[in-house]
mmCIF file of C-alpha atoms and ligand atoms in Angstrom:
data_model
loop_
_atom_site.group_PDB
_atom_site.id
_atom_site.type_symbol
_atom_site.label_atom_id
_atom_site.label_comp_id
_atom_site.label_asym_id
_atom_site.label_seq_id
_atom_site.Cartn_x
_atom_site.Cartn_y
_atom_site.Cartn_z
ATOM 1 C CA MET X 8 102.569 112.148 118.588
ATOM 2 C CA LEU X 9 105.793 112.440 116.622
ATOM 3 C CA ALA X 10 106.269 115.556 114.532
ATOM 4 C CA CYS X 11 106.599 115.145 110.783
ATOM 5 C CA SER X 12 106.511 116.964 107.483
ATOM 6 C CA ASP X 13 104.154 115.612 104.823
ATOM 7 C CA ILE X 14 104.581 116.693 101.173
ATOM 8 C CA GLY X 15 103.424 115.362 97.830
ATOM 9 C CA SER X 16 100.832 112.763 97.061
ATOM 10 C CA GLY X 17 100.583 109.140 96.009
ATOM 11 C CA THR X 18 102.456 106.187 97.501
ATOM 12 C CA PRO X 19 103.500 107.097 101.068
ATOM 13 C CA LEU X 20 107.237 107.035 101.700
ATOM 14 C CA VAL X 21 108.123 107.494 105.409
ATOM 15 C CA LEU X 22 111.700 108.563 106.196
ATOM 16 C CA LEU X 23 113.523 108.215 109.544
ATOM 17 C CA HIS X 24 116.620 110.261 110.256
ATOM 18 C CA ALA X 25 120.088 109.547 111.600
ATOM 19 C CA PHE X 26 121.550 110.490 114.989
ATOM 20 C CA PRO X 27 121.918 113.251 116.212
ATOM 21 C CA LEU X 28 119.879 114.911 113.444
ATOM 22 C CA ASP X 29 116.234 115.428 112.668
ATOM 23 C CA ARG X 30 113.852 115.257 109.688
ATOM 24 C CA GLY X 31 115.607 118.276 108.164
ATOM 25 C CA MET X 32 118.335 115.947 106.902
ATOM 26 C CA TRP X 33 115.852 114.710 104.241
ATOM 27 C CA GLU X 34 115.652 118.112 102.582
ATOM 28 C CA PRO X 35 117.720 116.826 99.590
ATOM 29 C CA GLN X 36 114.979 114.173 99.104
ATOM 30 C CA ARG X 37 112.330 116.858 98.472
ATOM 31 C CA PRO X 38 112.295 116.000 94.706
ATOM 32 C CA LEU X 39 110.888 112.558 95.607
ATOM 33 C CA SER X 40 107.641 114.333 96.493
ATOM 34 C CA GLU X 41 107.052 114.859 92.768
ATOM 35 C CA SER X 42 106.266 111.147 92.489
ATOM 36 C CA CYS X 43 105.183 110.086 96.003
ATOM 37 C CA ARG X 44 103.962 111.333 99.357
ATOM 38 C CA VAL X 45 107.045 111.959 101.484
ATOM 39 C CA ILE X 46 106.561 111.898 105.252
ATOM 40 C CA ALA X 47 109.728 112.766 107.154
ATOM 41 C CA VAL X 48 109.486 112.055 110.874
ATOM 42 C CA ASP X 49 111.286 113.509 113.893
ATOM 43 C CA LEU X 50 112.188 110.579 116.171
ATOM 44 C CA PRO X 51 111.512 111.058 119.925
ATOM 45 C CA GLY X 52 113.598 113.877 121.422
ATOM 46 C CA PHE X 53 114.842 115.185 118.025
ATOM 47 C CA GLY X 54 113.609 118.164 115.980
ATOM 48 C CA SER X 55 110.088 119.058 117.070
ATOM 49 C CA SER X 56 109.261 115.693 118.704
ATOM 50 C CA ALA X 57 109.117 115.731 122.515
ATOM 51 C CA VAL X 58 111.693 113.851 124.569
ATOM 52 C CA ASP X 59 110.350 110.456 125.551
ATOM 53 C CA PRO X 60 111.941 109.240 128.829
ATOM 54 C CA GLY X 61 111.192 105.648 127.775
ATOM 55 C CA PHE X 62 112.796 106.047 124.320
ATOM 56 C CA THR X 63 114.163 102.810 122.922
ATOM 57 C CA ILE X 64 114.604 101.789 119.286
ATOM 58 C CA ASP X 65 111.606 99.460 119.661
ATOM 59 C CA SER X 66 109.415 102.121 121.320
ATOM 60 C CA ALA X 67 110.319 104.562 118.536
ATOM 61 C CA ALA X 68 109.077 102.014 115.987
ATOM 62 C CA ASP X 69 105.766 101.845 117.902
ATOM 63 C CA ARG X 70 105.508 105.654 117.918
ATOM 64 C CA VAL X 71 106.039 105.653 114.121
ATOM 65 C CA ALA X 72 103.228 103.084 113.833
ATOM 66 C CA ASP X 73 100.992 105.346 115.985
ATOM 67 C CA LEU X 74 101.783 108.262 113.660
ATOM 68 C CA LEU X 75 100.850 106.227 110.574
ATOM 69 C CA ASP X 76 97.582 105.263 112.251
ATOM 70 C CA SER X 77 96.837 108.895 113.045
ATOM 71 C CA LEU X 78 97.495 109.784 109.381
ATOM 72 C CA LYS X 79 95.168 106.919 108.423
ATOM 73 C CA LEU X 80 97.833 105.310 106.270
ATOM 74 C CA GLY X 81 97.563 101.637 105.379
ATOM 75 C CA THR X 82 100.857 100.197 104.246
ATOM 76 C CA VAL X 83 103.871 102.433 103.567
ATOM 77 C CA ALA X 84 107.346 102.284 102.128
ATOM 78 C CA LEU X 85 109.632 102.924 105.110
ATOM 79 C CA GLY X 86 113.189 104.182 104.837
ATOM 80 C CA GLY X 87 115.698 104.849 107.592
ATOM 81 C CA LEU X 88 119.273 105.980 107.591
ATOM 82 C CA SER X 89 121.594 104.663 110.329
ATOM 83 C CA MET X 90 119.637 105.229 113.616
ATOM 84 C CA GLY X 91 116.560 105.606 111.376
ATOM 85 C CA GLY X 92 117.482 102.213 109.886
ATOM 86 C CA TYR X 93 117.596 100.661 113.353
ATOM 87 C CA VAL X 94 114.082 101.949 113.953
ATOM 88 C CA ALA X 95 112.964 100.767 110.490
ATOM 89 C CA MET X 96 114.235 97.226 111.230
ATOM 90 C CA ALA X 97 112.377 97.293 114.573
ATOM 91 C CA PHE X 98 109.265 98.467 112.710
ATOM 92 C CA ALA X 99 109.625 95.604 110.221
ATOM 93 C CA ARG X 100 109.744 93.159 113.142
ATOM 94 C CA ARG X 101 106.926 94.724 115.198
ATOM 95 C CA HIS X 102 104.540 96.061 112.524
ATOM 96 C CA PRO X 103 105.096 94.024 109.377
ATOM 97 C CA GLU X 104 101.446 94.421 108.340
ATOM 98 C CA LYS X 105 102.044 98.181 107.833
ATOM 99 C CA LEU X 106 105.014 97.703 105.530
ATOM 100 C CA SER X 107 105.004 97.519 101.708
ATOM 101 C CA ARG X 108 108.694 98.203 101.080
ATOM 102 C CA LEU X 109 111.766 98.814 103.197
ATOM 103 C CA ILE X 110 114.820 100.971 102.604
ATOM 104 C CA LEU X 111 117.840 100.539 104.896
ATOM 105 C CA ALA X 112 120.461 103.213 104.301
ATOM 106 C CA ASP X 113 123.925 103.351 105.863
ATOM 107 C CA THR X 114 122.899 101.174 108.776
ATOM 108 C CA ARG X 115 123.704 97.862 110.421
ATOM 109 C CA SER X 116 121.709 95.092 112.059
ATOM 110 C CA GLU X 117 124.207 94.287 114.854
ATOM 111 C CA ALA X 118 123.839 95.684 118.376
ATOM 112 C CA ASP X 119 126.677 97.665 119.971
ATOM 113 C CA ASP X 120 129.518 95.570 121.367
ATOM 114 C CA ALA X 121 130.994 96.294 124.824
ATOM 115 C CA ALA X 122 133.389 98.924 123.464
ATOM 116 C CA GLY X 123 130.561 100.568 121.539
ATOM 117 C CA ARG X 124 128.371 100.733 124.653
ATOM 118 C CA ASP X 125 131.254 102.237 126.660
ATOM 119 C CA ASN X 126 131.611 104.855 123.950
ATOM 120 C CA ARG X 127 127.903 105.765 124.192
ATOM 121 C CA ASP X 128 128.381 106.263 127.956
ATOM 122 C CA ARG X 129 131.407 108.478 127.283
ATOM 123 C CA LEU X 130 129.378 110.540 124.842
ATOM 124 C CA ILE X 131 126.506 110.860 127.340
ATOM 125 C CA LYS X 132 128.974 112.265 129.866
ATOM 126 C CA LEU X 133 130.412 114.635 127.258
ATOM 127 C CA THR X 134 126.919 115.875 126.417
ATOM 128 C CA GLU X 135 126.037 116.389 130.091
ATOM 129 C CA GLU X 136 129.232 118.369 130.523
ATOM 130 C CA PHE X 137 129.628 120.321 127.310
ATOM 131 C CA GLY X 138 126.228 120.196 125.556
ATOM 132 C CA PRO X 139 124.960 118.374 122.481
ATOM 133 C CA SER X 140 127.138 119.869 119.781
ATOM 134 C CA LYS X 141 130.232 118.373 121.413
ATOM 135 C CA VAL X 142 128.979 114.910 120.426
ATOM 136 C CA TYR X 143 128.715 115.957 116.823
ATOM 137 C CA GLU X 144 132.191 117.446 116.797
ATOM 138 C CA VAL X 145 133.476 114.076 117.994
ATOM 139 C CA MET X 146 131.474 112.236 115.321
ATOM 140 C CA LEU X 147 132.027 114.673 112.440
ATOM 141 C CA PRO X 148 135.326 113.267 111.125
ATOM 142 C CA LYS X 149 133.545 109.976 110.385
ATOM 143 C CA VAL X 150 130.093 111.171 109.369
ATOM 144 C CA MET X 151 130.889 112.421 105.884
ATOM 145 C CA SER X 152 133.533 111.263 103.423
ATOM 146 C CA ASP X 153 136.928 112.966 103.416
ATOM 147 C CA GLU X 154 136.078 114.295 100.003
ATOM 148 C CA THR X 155 132.830 115.897 101.210
ATOM 149 C CA GLN X 156 134.537 117.385 104.243
ATOM 150 C CA LYS X 157 137.401 118.834 102.199
ATOM 151 C CA ASN X 158 135.541 120.160 99.199
ATOM 152 C CA ARG X 159 131.898 120.753 100.143
ATOM 153 C CA PRO X 160 131.675 123.210 102.994
ATOM 154 C CA ASP X 161 127.986 123.932 102.288
ATOM 155 C CA THR X 162 127.101 120.284 102.823
ATOM 156 C CA VAL X 163 129.106 120.124 106.018
ATOM 157 C CA ALA X 164 127.495 123.358 107.293
ATOM 158 C CA PHE X 165 124.043 122.014 106.422
ATOM 159 C CA VAL X 166 124.547 118.864 108.524
ATOM 160 C CA ARG X 167 126.281 120.687 111.362
ATOM 161 C CA GLY X 168 123.395 123.168 111.540
ATOM 162 C CA ILE X 169 120.899 120.324 112.036
ATOM 163 C CA ALA X 170 123.031 118.722 114.746
ATOM 164 C CA ALA X 171 123.511 122.058 116.491
ATOM 165 C CA ARG X 172 119.763 122.565 117.040
ATOM 166 C CA GLN X 173 119.205 119.333 118.982
ATOM 167 C CA SER X 174 118.695 119.451 122.781
ATOM 168 C CA SER X 175 120.965 117.792 125.362
ATOM 169 C CA ALA X 176 118.052 115.714 126.658
ATOM 170 C CA GLY X 177 117.232 114.490 123.143
ATOM 171 C CA VAL X 178 120.864 113.583 122.371
ATOM 172 C CA ILE X 179 121.296 111.788 125.721
ATOM 173 C CA GLY X 180 118.096 109.855 125.215
ATOM 174 C CA GLY X 181 119.220 108.942 121.696
ATOM 175 C CA LEU X 182 122.614 107.736 122.879
ATOM 176 C CA ALA X 183 121.006 105.516 125.528
ATOM 177 C CA ALA X 184 118.593 104.085 122.955
ATOM 178 C CA LEU X 185 121.468 103.378 120.537
ATOM 179 C CA ARG X 186 123.514 101.765 123.308
ATOM 180 C CA ASP X 187 120.703 99.485 124.398
ATOM 181 C CA ARG X 188 119.307 98.512 121.031
ATOM 182 C CA PRO X 189 118.752 94.813 120.338
ATOM 183 C CA ASP X 190 120.561 92.795 117.690
ATOM 184 C CA ALA X 191 118.281 93.014 114.631
ATOM 185 C CA THR X 192 120.186 90.351 112.694
ATOM 186 C CA PRO X 193 117.854 87.398 113.528
ATOM 187 C CA GLY X 194 114.855 89.375 112.221
ATOM 188 C CA LEU X 195 116.386 90.042 108.793
ATOM 189 C CA GLU X 196 115.455 86.620 107.424
ATOM 190 C CA ARG X 197 111.789 87.266 108.237
ATOM 191 C CA ILE X 198 111.548 90.521 106.274
ATOM 192 C CA ALA X 199 108.991 89.637 103.637
ATOM 193 C CA VAL X 200 108.796 92.907 101.617
ATOM 194 C CA PRO X 201 111.089 94.129 98.826
ATOM 195 C CA THR X 202 114.065 95.754 100.556
ATOM 196 C CA LEU X 203 116.617 98.171 99.228
ATOM 197 C CA ILE X 204 119.888 98.483 101.058
ATOM 198 C CA VAL X 205 121.850 101.638 100.216
ATOM 199 C CA VAL X 206 125.307 102.537 101.417
ATOM 200 C CA GLY X 207 127.806 105.295 100.696
ATOM 201 C CA GLU X 208 130.956 103.725 99.273
ATOM 202 C CA ALA X 209 133.052 105.666 101.765
ATOM 203 C CA ASP X 210 130.786 105.049 104.798
ATOM 204 C CA ALA X 211 133.187 104.845 107.769
ATOM 205 C CA ILE X 212 130.524 104.350 110.475
ATOM 206 C CA THR X 213 128.482 101.547 108.874
ATOM 207 C CA PRO X 214 130.906 100.286 106.173
ATOM 208 C CA PRO X 215 129.630 98.640 102.982
ATOM 209 C CA ALA X 216 130.613 95.138 104.210
ATOM 210 C CA LEU X 217 127.845 95.398 106.826
ATOM 211 C CA SER X 218 125.332 96.295 104.165
ATOM 212 C CA GLU X 219 126.505 93.372 102.034
ATOM 213 C CA SER X 220 125.889 90.973 104.899
ATOM 214 C CA MET X 221 122.391 92.445 105.509
ATOM 215 C CA ALA X 222 121.582 92.126 101.792
ATOM 216 C CA LYS X 223 122.522 88.432 101.892
ATOM 217 C CA ARG X 224 120.247 87.745 104.853
ATOM 218 C CA ILE X 225 117.154 89.580 103.688
ATOM 219 C CA PRO X 226 115.170 87.563 101.150
ATOM 220 C CA GLY X 227 114.590 89.920 98.226
ATOM 221 C CA GLY X 228 117.262 92.345 99.525
ATOM 222 C CA LYS X 229 118.953 94.470 96.880
ATOM 223 C CA LEU X 230 122.151 96.453 97.547
ATOM 224 C CA ILE X 231 123.205 99.679 95.909
ATOM 225 C CA ARG X 232 126.502 101.428 96.644
ATOM 226 C CA ILE X 233 126.409 105.177 96.351
ATOM 227 C CA PRO X 234 129.608 106.718 94.929
ATOM 228 C CA ASN X 235 131.080 109.975 96.264
ATOM 229 C CA ALA X 236 129.376 109.521 99.638
ATOM 230 C CA GLY X 237 130.194 108.530 103.186
ATOM 231 C CA HIS X 238 127.715 107.765 105.997
ATOM 232 C CA LEU X 239 125.184 110.466 105.022
ATOM 233 C CA ALA X 240 124.695 109.193 101.479
ATOM 234 C CA ASN X 241 121.349 110.971 101.055
ATOM 235 C CA VAL X 242 123.011 114.372 101.691
ATOM 236 C CA GLU X 243 126.377 113.712 100.073
ATOM 237 C CA ASN X 244 125.091 112.333 96.787
ATOM 238 C CA PRO X 245 121.367 113.089 96.616
ATOM 239 C CA ASP X 246 121.095 112.579 92.874
ATOM 240 C CA THR X 247 122.175 108.942 92.952
ATOM 241 C CA PHE X 248 120.414 108.315 96.252
ATOM 242 C CA ASN X 249 117.107 109.747 94.980
ATOM 243 C CA ARG X 250 117.342 107.898 91.668
ATOM 244 C CA SER X 251 117.978 104.616 93.528
ATOM 245 C CA LEU X 252 114.877 105.174 95.673
ATOM 246 C CA THR X 253 112.719 106.207 92.737
ATOM 247 C CA ASP X 254 113.729 103.144 90.712
ATOM 248 C CA PHE X 255 113.078 100.911 93.704
ATOM 249 C CA LEU X 256 109.686 102.433 94.479
ATOM 250 C CA GLU X 257 108.567 102.265 90.876
ATOM 251 C CA GLY X 258 110.060 98.827 90.220
HETATM 252 C C1 MLT J 9 123.679 107.570 113.078
HETATM 253 O O1 MLT J 9 124.173 108.103 112.052
HETATM 254 O O2 MLT J 9 122.450 107.490 113.269
HETATM 255 C C2 MLT J 9 124.611 107.015 114.114
HETATM 256 O O3 MLT J 9 125.932 107.064 113.651
HETATM 257 C C3 MLT J 9 124.253 105.627 114.460
HETATM 258 C C4 MLT J 9 125.159 105.000 115.459
HETATM 259 O O4 MLT J 9 125.992 105.705 116.042
HETATM 260 O O5 MLT J 9 125.023 103.791 115.706
#
């Protein structure tokens, strides 16, 4: 079973983290537990969840569904950021009956292209050779906005600390799952629950234009741009991120 934290009470909000992080990245969302039950999940191979040799984005969505069953939850609001968003879209496709609302943050529906897949293979080799933190050092320049990286060393250290505690096997499994993930674009039109799409205005990994195109395809999709934030909008501008989620969940 996937590891998770579970705080607060009321409407369940399930949160899925980015790569190569774990549920600790949702710490700035702790205030949301004043108005709902926040369940932050470690995806397979990350944080306290065991490595799953068969880890794919689709299988991760099924493991999240198993977790919700074990917690005896009916429908939930599900939010995922980047890799977590890929899993959330797979969940919406595979377990729509468990979904009441969807939040897609700093993510994209498209699969990797050939260059993207080659890059995953390169990062797998780097991890095998130099360990998991090497991957993050390669990714870091793009993960947070220039402004965050220049002026907010505590935020950078917080994220780096989460990346540094992941295992090689977890990171390699994650890279393979990201490389092989399906194109989620055709499924967007079938999403039948209210959906919030959130993106940092300075997101360099999944730029706002990709969020705009997802918002157009999802019936009932609503887009919010988060100022003063790059790819990790929930960490870089938690006040605006949290307010957007609260308004959406209460709306
Ligand atoms: C993430 O933040 O989860 C990753 O950047 C996703 C990706 O590399 O596709």
